């Protein structure tokens, strides 16, 4: 029976989809860019209003100074003609009348009326007489307001002497109707410009957010593909900017993951192959014993023990490599003379060499390194087994030890056959063999050189494979020296 969907559940998916759209990178970029630019525009608008009004006031004050220059000259002439300021005392309109006559305006003052309640003169471009006052030579008020805080004083001269001062209180607000009209128009114009800029910013933010989102979309698709296990995906990159570098880094990561996947697959297949051969041999031997085809004698027991030992060695090698990968391989480091230690090892190893083998050594003494003797013995033992297993008789081996800068260089060279150049870089890969056959008679587990490389790296060193002058393979092993501290 079909159950109808409830209204709550029907609105869940659209709401979630809408939230995802709001929470998308494109939306966030748009809001971030738009908000930052809008904040700058609003800040610029506020600064403009403050700066414009202040500049306007300074400009009008300078204009007042220029307009008052003729009045200052007129007052000087009147003082020269009358000999004092007595004629102006007590007459509040005298200074205004002189100002109007000097500026060429009509009669003063206009009368107040319902149409002109403040008595503002219709012909005055700037109204300043209410801010003027006159001082005598002793700076005593002749006419005008008593409050002179912040006033600007212009000296009045007559006959080469200062006979008084024309004072003016500077503008502190845009009080005149014309001033306010000009300021209001400027603010309106800038408000329109700011509005247009806001629209342009929103459009620009949308385009930038769309461009960045389009740039990141392939990375998102690639990341989803990699998360799904498809490591073959690659991002197309154009240019050399940060986005292109991010694409290159993604491609490098995908390539590394793909190589690791293939290596892991080969690793599992190779381990299965390595384990199958001795297990198959053991199974065949045991079945033959059960069927009575073969008898259980000392030779048969030795054969079974040999296969078990081979399995044990392979498992131990795998464990050693896994510990090295995890950084859990134990090292008991001691400072030792590498040349002295190597001479003792090779002296003991001579007894295991074929009678026709030739071993040459040239070991520089007094090269001190920090090393784990048991682990380093694994390295040299694996190199020795590799030489004995793959070189053609008579075996020739040359081991030398020299100092190169702050490192000790152990050189291991054996005779033919050599290894192709393209195969040398893979010799330390796990379960890798240069020869095509994987028969037990041709080689070991394929892990010896991998273990040797891991141990050398654990000693902060490195291994390098090249062609030997003896016709075979040459290994250069570099290990850091323990530098002696000079006496203070």
Coordinates of C-alpha atoms in Angstrom, one line a residue:
X1 CA 0.0 0.0 0.0
X2 CA 1.4 3.4 -1.0
X3 CA 1.8 5.8 1.9
X4 CA 1.3 9.5 0.8
X5 CA 4.2 11.8 1.6
X6 CA 3.7 14.3 4.4
X7 CA 4.0 18.0 3.7
X8 CA 7.0 18.3 6.0
X9 CA 9.0 15.7 4.0
X10 CA 8.0 17.3 0.7
X11 CA 9.6 20.6 1.7
X12 CA 12.8 19.1 3.1
X13 CA 14.6 18.4 -0.1
X14 CA 14.0 21.9 -1.7
X15 CA 15.0 23.5 1.5
X16 CA 18.2 21.5 1.6
X17 CA 18.9 22.3 -2.0
X18 CA 18.4 26.0 -1.4
X19 CA 20.7 25.9 1.6
X20 CA 23.4 24.1 -0.5
X21 CA 23.1 26.8 -3.1
X22 CA 23.5 29.5 -0.5
X23 CA 26.4 27.6 1.1
X24 CA 28.2 27.1 -2.2
X25 CA 31.6 28.6 -2.9
X26 CA 30.3 30.7 -5.7
X27 CA 27.7 32.4 -3.4
X28 CA 30.3 32.9 -0.7
X29 CA 32.8 34.4 -3.2
X30 CA 30.1 36.7 -4.5
X31 CA 29.0 37.9 -1.0
X32 CA 32.6 38.3 0.2
X33 CA 33.7 40.4 -2.9
X34 CA 30.5 42.4 -3.0
X35 CA 30.5 43.1 0.7
X36 CA 34.2 44.2 0.7
X37 CA 33.7 46.5 -2.2
X38 CA 30.5 47.9 -0.9
X39 CA 32.1 48.7 2.4
X40 CA 34.9 50.6 0.6
X41 CA 32.3 52.5 -1.4
X42 CA 30.3 53.5 1.7
X43 CA 33.5 54.5 3.5
X44 CA 34.6 56.6 0.5
X45 CA 31.1 58.2 0.5
X46 CA 31.4 59.1 4.2
X47 CA 34.9 60.5 3.7
X48 CA 33.7 62.5 0.7
X49 CA 30.9 64.1 2.6
X50 CA 33.2 65.0 5.5
X51 CA 35.9 66.2 3.2
X52 CA 33.6 68.1 0.8
X53 CA 31.9 70.1 3.6
X54 CA 35.2 70.9 5.2
X55 CA 36.7 72.0 1.8
X56 CA 33.6 74.0 1.0
X57 CA 33.8 75.8 4.3
X58 CA 37.5 76.6 3.7
X59 CA 36.7 77.8 0.2
X60 CA 33.9 80.0 1.4
X61 CA 36.0 81.5 4.1
X62 CA 38.7 82.4 1.5
X63 CA 36.0 83.9 -0.7
X64 CA 34.8 86.0 2.3
X65 CA 38.4 87.3 2.8
X66 CA 38.6 88.4 -0.9
X67 CA 35.1 90.0 -0.7
X68 CA 36.0 91.9 2.4
X69 CA 39.3 93.4 1.0
X70 CA 37.4 96.4 -0.6
X71 CA 35.6 97.0 2.7
X72 CA 38.9 97.1 4.6
X73 CA 40.1 99.7 2.1
X74 CA 36.9 101.7 2.5
X75 CA 37.1 101.7 6.3
X76 CA 40.6 103.0 6.1
X77 CA 39.5 105.8 3.8
X78 CA 36.6 106.7 6.1
X79 CA 38.9 106.7 9.1
X80 CA 41.3 109.1 7.3
X81 CA 38.4 111.4 6.4
X82 CA 36.7 111.4 9.9
X83 CA 39.7 110.9 12.2
X84 CA 38.1 108.4 14.5
X85 CA 35.6 105.5 14.8
X86 CA 33.2 107.6 16.8
X87 CA 30.7 108.0 13.9
X88 CA 30.2 104.2 13.8
X89 CA 29.6 103.6 17.5
X90 CA 26.1 102.8 18.5
X91 CA 25.0 102.4 14.8
X92 CA 24.7 98.6 14.2
X93 CA 23.7 99.0 10.5
X94 CA 26.6 101.2 9.5
X95 CA 29.0 98.3 8.8
X96 CA 26.3 96.5 6.8
X97 CA 25.6 99.5 4.7
X98 CA 29.3 100.0 3.9
X99 CA 29.5 96.3 3.0
X100 CA 26.5 96.6 0.6
X101 CA 27.9 99.7 -1.0
X102 CA 31.3 98.1 -1.4
X103 CA 29.8 95.0 -3.0
X104 CA 27.4 97.0 -5.2
X105 CA 24.2 95.6 -3.7
X106 CA 20.9 97.3 -3.3
X107 CA 19.7 99.2 -0.2
X108 CA 20.2 97.6 3.2
X109 CA 18.6 96.2 5.2
X110 CA 15.6 94.5 3.6
X111 CA 12.5 94.6 5.7
X112 CA 11.1 91.4 7.2
X113 CA 7.8 90.2 5.8
X114 CA 5.7 87.1 5.6
X115 CA 7.4 86.2 2.4
X116 CA 10.8 87.1 3.8
X117 CA 10.6 86.3 7.5
X118 CA 14.4 86.4 8.1
X119 CA 15.0 89.6 6.2
X120 CA 17.3 87.8 3.8
X121 CA 18.5 90.0 0.9
X122 CA 17.4 88.4 -2.4
X123 CA 20.5 89.7 -4.2
X124 CA 23.2 88.6 -1.7
X125 CA 25.3 85.6 -3.0
X126 CA 26.9 85.3 0.5
X127 CA 25.6 86.6 3.8
X128 CA 28.4 87.6 6.1
X129 CA 27.5 90.9 7.8
X130 CA 26.0 89.1 10.8
X131 CA 29.5 87.7 11.4
X132 CA 31.4 91.0 11.1
X133 CA 32.6 93.3 13.8
X134 CA 35.0 96.3 14.1
X135 CA 37.8 96.9 16.6
X136 CA 39.8 100.0 17.2
X137 CA 43.6 100.1 17.3
X138 CA 43.5 99.0 21.0
X139 CA 41.2 96.0 19.9
X140 CA 38.2 97.5 21.7
X141 CA 34.9 96.7 20.1
X142 CA 33.5 99.5 18.1
X143 CA 30.6 97.7 16.5
X144 CA 29.5 94.1 16.2
X145 CA 29.1 91.0 18.4
X146 CA 31.0 90.7 21.6
X147 CA 31.8 87.0 21.1
X148 CA 35.1 86.8 19.2
X149 CA 36.1 83.2 19.7
X150 CA 38.1 82.0 16.8
X151 CA 37.7 85.2 14.9
X152 CA 39.9 86.3 12.0
X153 CA 41.2 89.9 12.3
X154 CA 42.3 91.9 9.3
X155 CA 44.2 95.1 10.1
X156 CA 42.9 98.5 8.8
X157 CA 45.6 101.0 7.9
X158 CA 45.5 104.7 7.4
X159 CA 48.4 106.9 6.9
X160 CA 50.8 104.0 7.3
X161 CA 49.4 103.1 10.7
X162 CA 47.0 100.4 11.9
X163 CA 43.9 102.2 13.1
X164 CA 41.7 99.2 13.7
X165 CA 40.7 95.7 12.8
X166 CA 37.9 94.2 10.8
X167 CA 36.9 91.0 12.5
X168 CA 35.1 88.1 11.0
X169 CA 33.8 84.9 12.7
X170 CA 34.6 82.1 10.3
X171 CA 31.9 79.9 8.9
X172 CA 31.3 76.7 10.9
X173 CA 28.3 75.5 8.9
X174 CA 26.9 75.9 5.5
X175 CA 24.3 78.4 6.6
X176 CA 23.6 80.3 3.3
X177 CA 20.9 78.9 1.1
X178 CA 23.2 78.8 -1.9
X179 CA 25.9 77.0 0.0
X180 CA 23.5 74.4 1.2
X181 CA 22.1 74.0 -2.3
X182 CA 25.5 73.4 -3.8
X183 CA 26.5 71.0 -1.1
X184 CA 23.2 69.1 -1.4
X185 CA 23.7 68.8 -5.2
X186 CA 27.2 67.5 -4.8
X187 CA 26.1 64.9 -2.3
X188 CA 23.2 63.8 -4.6
X189 CA 25.6 63.4 -7.5
X190 CA 28.1 61.4 -5.5
X191 CA 25.2 59.3 -4.1
X192 CA 24.2 58.4 -7.7
X193 CA 27.9 57.6 -8.5
X194 CA 28.1 55.4 -5.4
X195 CA 24.9 53.7 -6.4
X196 CA 26.2 53.0 -9.9
X197 CA 29.4 51.7 -8.4
X198 CA 27.5 49.4 -6.1
X199 CA 25.7 47.9 -9.1
X200 CA 29.0 47.6 -11.0
X201 CA 30.6 46.0 -7.9
X202 CA 27.7 43.5 -7.6
X203 CA 28.1 42.6 -11.3
X204 CA 31.9 42.4 -11.1
X205 CA 31.6 40.2 -7.9
X206 CA 29.2 37.9 -9.7
X207 CA 31.5 37.5 -12.7
X208 CA 34.6 36.9 -10.6
X209 CA 32.7 34.3 -8.4
X210 CA 31.4 32.6 -11.6
X211 CA 34.9 32.5 -13.1
X212 CA 36.5 31.1 -9.9
X213 CA 33.7 28.6 -9.5
X214 CA 34.2 27.5 -13.1
X215 CA 38.0 27.2 -12.5
X216 CA 37.3 25.0 -9.4
X217 CA 34.6 22.9 -11.0
X218 CA 37.1 20.5 -12.7
X219 CA 39.0 20.1 -9.5
X220 CA 35.8 19.2 -7.7
X221 CA 34.9 16.7 -10.4
X222 CA 38.4 15.3 -10.3
X223 CA 38.4 15.0 -6.5
X224 CA 35.1 13.2 -6.7
X225 CA 36.5 10.8 -9.3
X226 CA 39.6 10.1 -7.1
X227 CA 37.4 9.6 -4.1
X228 CA 35.5 7.0 -6.1
X229 CA 38.7 5.1 -6.9
X230 CA 39.4 6.5 -10.4
X231 CA 43.0 7.6 -10.2
X232 CA 43.4 8.0 -14.0
X233 CA 41.6 11.3 -14.0
X234 CA 43.6 14.4 -14.9
X235 CA 42.8 18.1 -14.8
X236 CA 43.4 20.2 -17.9
X237 CA 45.6 23.2 -16.9
X238 CA 46.2 26.5 -18.7
X239 CA 48.7 29.1 -17.8
X240 CA 51.1 29.3 -14.8
X241 CA 49.0 31.0 -12.2
X242 CA 48.0 29.6 -8.8
X243 CA 45.0 27.8 -10.2
X244 CA 47.2 26.1 -12.9
X245 CA 49.7 25.2 -10.1
X246 CA 46.8 23.7 -8.1
X247 CA 45.8 21.7 -11.2
X248 CA 49.4 20.4 -11.7
X249 CA 49.5 19.4 -8.0
X250 CA 46.2 17.6 -8.3
X251 CA 47.5 15.8 -11.4
X252 CA 50.7 14.8 -9.6
X253 CA 48.7 13.5 -6.7
X254 CA 46.4 11.5 -8.9
X255 CA 49.4 10.1 -10.8
X256 CA 51.0 9.1 -7.5
X257 CA 47.8 7.5 -6.3
X258 CA 47.5 5.6 -9.6
X259 CA 51.1 4.4 -9.3
X260 CA 50.6 3.4 -5.7
X261 CA 47.5 1.5 -6.7
X262 CA 49.3 -0.3 -9.5
X263 CA 52.2 -1.0 -7.2
X264 CA 49.9 -2.4 -4.5
X265 CA 48.2 -4.6 -7.1
X266 CA 51.6 -5.9 -8.4
X267 CA 52.8 -6.3 -4.8
X268 CA 49.8 -8.5 -3.8
X269 CA 50.2 -10.5 -7.0
X270 CA 53.9 -10.9 -6.6
X271 CA 53.5 -12.0 -2.9
X272 CA 50.9 -14.6 -3.9
X273 CA 53.3 -15.8 -6.6
X274 CA 56.3 -16.0 -4.3
X275 CA 54.3 -17.9 -1.7
X276 CA 52.6 -20.2 -4.2
X277 CA 55.9 -21.9 -5.4
X278 CA 57.2 -23.1 -2.0
X279 CA 53.7 -24.0 -0.9
X280 CA 53.1 -26.0 -4.0
X281 CA 56.4 -27.8 -3.5
X282 CA 55.5 -28.6 0.1
X283 CA 52.1 -29.9 -0.9
X284 CA 53.5 -32.1 -3.7
X285 CA 56.1 -33.5 -1.3
X286 CA 53.6 -34.2 1.4
X287 CA 51.1 -35.8 -1.0
X288 CA 53.8 -38.0 -2.4
X289 CA 54.7 -39.2 1.1
X290 CA 51.0 -39.8 1.9
X291 CA 50.5 -41.9 -1.3
X292 CA 53.7 -43.9 -0.6
X293 CA 55.3 -42.7 -3.8
X294 CA 58.2 -41.5 -1.8
X295 CA 59.6 -42.6 1.5
X296 CA 60.3 -40.3 4.5
X297 CA 64.0 -40.3 4.7
X298 CA 66.7 -37.8 5.7
X299 CA 66.9 -36.4 2.2
X300 CA 63.2 -35.9 1.9
X301 CA 63.1 -34.2 5.4
X302 CA 65.9 -31.9 4.3
X303 CA 64.0 -30.9 1.2
X304 CA 60.9 -30.2 3.2
X305 CA 62.9 -28.2 5.7
X306 CA 64.5 -26.2 2.9
X307 CA 61.1 -25.1 1.5
X308 CA 59.9 -24.2 5.0
X309 CA 63.0 -22.1 5.5
X310 CA 62.4 -20.4 2.2
X311 CA 58.8 -19.5 3.3
X312 CA 60.1 -18.3 6.7
X313 CA 62.7 -16.1 5.1
X314 CA 60.1 -14.6 2.7
X315 CA 57.7 -13.9 5.6
X316 CA 60.5 -12.3 7.7
X317 CA 61.6 -10.2 4.7
X318 CA 58.0 -9.0 4.3
X319 CA 57.8 -8.2 8.0
X320 CA 61.0 -6.2 7.8
X321 CA 59.8 -4.1 4.9
X322 CA 56.4 -3.5 6.6
X323 CA 58.2 -2.3 9.7
X324 CA 60.4 0.0 7.6
X325 CA 57.4 1.5 5.9
X326 CA 55.8 2.2 9.3
X327 CA 59.0 3.6 10.7
X328 CA 59.0 0.9 13.4
X329 CA 62.2 -0.9 12.4
X330 CA 64.4 -0.9 15.4
X331 CA 68.0 0.4 15.2
X332 CA 70.6 0.2 17.9
X333 CA 73.0 2.9 16.8
X334 CA 76.6 3.0 17.8
X335 CA 79.6 5.0 16.6
X336 CA 81.9 2.6 14.7
X337 CA 84.8 2.7 12.3
X338 CA 83.0 1.6 9.1
X339 CA 86.3 0.5 7.4
X340 CA 87.4 -1.7 10.3
X341 CA 83.9 -3.2 10.7
X342 CA 83.7 -3.9 6.9
X343 CA 87.2 -5.5 6.9
X344 CA 86.1 -8.0 9.6
X345 CA 82.9 -8.8 7.8
X346 CA 84.6 -9.5 4.5
X347 CA 87.3 -11.5 6.2
X348 CA 84.6 -13.9 7.6
X349 CA 82.7 -13.9 4.3
X350 CA 85.8 -15.2 2.3
X351 CA 85.2 -18.7 3.6
X352 CA 81.8 -18.8 1.8
X353 CA 83.1 -17.7 -1.6
X354 CA 83.8 -20.1 -4.4
X355 CA 87.4 -21.2 -4.7
X356 CA 87.9 -19.3 -8.0
X357 CA 86.3 -16.1 -6.7
X358 CA 88.4 -13.0 -6.5
X359 CA 87.8 -10.4 -3.8
X360 CA 89.7 -7.1 -3.8
X361 CA 89.3 -4.5 -1.0
X362 CA 90.5 -0.9 -0.6
X363 CA 89.1 0.4 2.7
X364 CA 90.0 3.9 4.0
X365 CA 90.3 3.8 7.8
X366 CA 89.0 6.1 10.5
X367 CA 85.6 6.8 8.9
X368 CA 83.3 7.0 11.8
X369 CA 79.5 6.6 11.3
X370 CA 76.5 5.9 13.5
X371 CA 75.2 2.5 12.6
X372 CA 73.4 -0.6 13.7
X373 CA 76.0 -3.4 13.1
X374 CA 73.3 -6.1 12.7
X375 CA 71.2 -4.1 10.2
X376 CA 74.3 -3.1 8.3
X377 CA 75.3 -6.7 8.1
X378 CA 71.9 -7.4 6.4
X379 CA 72.8 -4.8 3.8
X380 CA 76.2 -6.2 3.0
X381 CA 74.9 -9.8 3.2
X382 CA 72.1 -9.0 0.6
X383 CA 74.7 -7.4 -1.7
X384 CA 76.9 -10.5 -1.3
X385 CA 74.1 -12.9 -2.1
X386 CA 73.1 -10.8 -5.1
X387 CA 76.6 -10.9 -6.4
X388 CA 77.0 -14.7 -5.9
X389 CA 73.6 -15.4 -7.3
X390 CA 73.8 -13.4 -10.5
X391 CA 77.4 -13.1 -11.6
X392 CA 79.0 -15.6 -13.9
X393 CA 82.0 -17.6 -12.6
X394 CA 84.7 -16.8 -11.9
X395 CA 83.2 -14.2 -9.6
X396 CA 85.1 -10.9 -9.3
X397 CA 84.2 -8.6 -6.5
X398 CA 85.8 -5.2 -5.6
X399 CA 84.8 -3.4 -2.4
X400 CA 86.2 0.1 -1.6
X401 CA 85.5 2.7 1.0
X402 CA 86.4 6.4 0.6
X403 CA 85.4 9.7 2.1
X404 CA 83.4 12.2 0.0
X405 CA 82.8 15.4 1.8
X406 CA 80.9 14.7 5.0
X407 CA 79.9 11.2 3.9
X408 CA 81.5 7.8 3.7
X409 CA 81.1 6.1 0.3
X410 CA 81.0 2.3 0.2
X411 CA 81.5 1.1 -3.4
X412 CA 80.5 -2.5 -4.3
X413 CA 81.4 -3.7 -7.8
X414 CA 81.0 -7.2 -9.3
X415 CA 81.7 -8.8 -12.6
X416 CA 79.4 -9.6 -15.6
X417 CA 76.6 -9.8 -16.4
X418 CA 75.5 -6.3 -15.9
X419 CA 72.0 -4.8 -15.7
X420 CA 70.4 -2.7 -18.4
X421 CA 70.3 1.0 -17.6
X422 CA 66.5 1.2 -17.7
X423 CA 66.3 -1.6 -15.1
X424 CA 68.7 -0.2 -12.6
X425 CA 66.3 2.4 -11.2
X426 CA 63.9 -0.5 -10.3
X427 CA 66.4 -2.8 -8.6
X428 CA 65.3 -1.7 -5.1
X429 CA 61.6 -2.1 -6.0
X430 CA 60.0 -4.9 -4.1
X431 CA 59.9 -8.3 -5.8
X432 CA 61.7 -6.9 -8.8
X433 CA 64.2 -9.0 -10.8
X434 CA 66.1 -7.9 -13.8
X435 CA 65.9 -11.3 -15.5
X436 CA 62.7 -12.6 -16.9
X437 CA 62.7 -15.9 -15.2
X438 CA 61.3 -16.1 -11.6
X439 CA 62.5 -19.6 -11.0
X440 CA 64.0 -20.3 -7.6
X441 CA 67.2 -21.4 -9.3
X442 CA 67.6 -18.0 -10.8
X443 CA 67.0 -15.8 -7.9
X444 CA 65.8 -15.2 -4.4
X445 CA 62.6 -13.6 -3.2
X446 CA 63.3 -10.2 -4.8
X447 CA 63.2 -8.4 -1.5
X448 CA 66.9 -8.3 -0.5
X449 CA 67.8 -5.1 -2.3
X450 CA 64.6 -3.5 -1.1
X451 CA 65.5 -4.3 2.5
X452 CA 69.0 -3.1 2.0
X453 CA 67.7 0.2 0.6
X454 CA 65.3 0.6 3.5
X455 CA 68.1 0.0 6.1
X456 CA 70.4 2.5 4.4
X457 CA 67.7 5.1 4.4
X458 CA 67.1 4.3 8.1
X459 CA 70.8 5.3 8.6
X460 CA 70.1 8.6 6.8
X461 CA 72.0 7.4 3.7
X462 CA 71.2 6.5 0.1
X463 CA 72.0 3.8 -2.5
X464 CA 72.8 4.4 -6.2
X465 CA 73.1 1.7 -8.9
X466 CA 75.4 2.2 -11.9
X467 CA 77.5 0.1 -14.3
X468 CA 80.6 -1.5 -12.9
X469 CA 84.0 -1.3 -14.6
X470 CA 84.2 -5.1 -13.9
X471 CA 81.3 -5.6 -16.3
X472 CA 78.6 -6.1 -13.7
X473 CA 76.7 -3.9 -11.3
X474 CA 78.1 -1.2 -9.1
X475 CA 76.4 0.1 -5.9
X476 CA 77.4 3.3 -4.2
X477 CA 76.2 3.6 -0.6
X478 CA 76.6 7.0 1.0
X479 CA 76.4 7.3 4.8
X480 CA 76.8 10.4 6.9
X481 CA 80.0 10.7 8.9
X482 CA 80.3 11.5 12.6
X483 CA 82.4 14.7 12.5
X484 CA 84.8 15.1 15.3
X485 CA 84.1 18.2 17.4
X486 CA 87.3 20.3 17.7
X487 CA 88.7 20.9 21.2
X488 CA 87.7 24.3 22.6

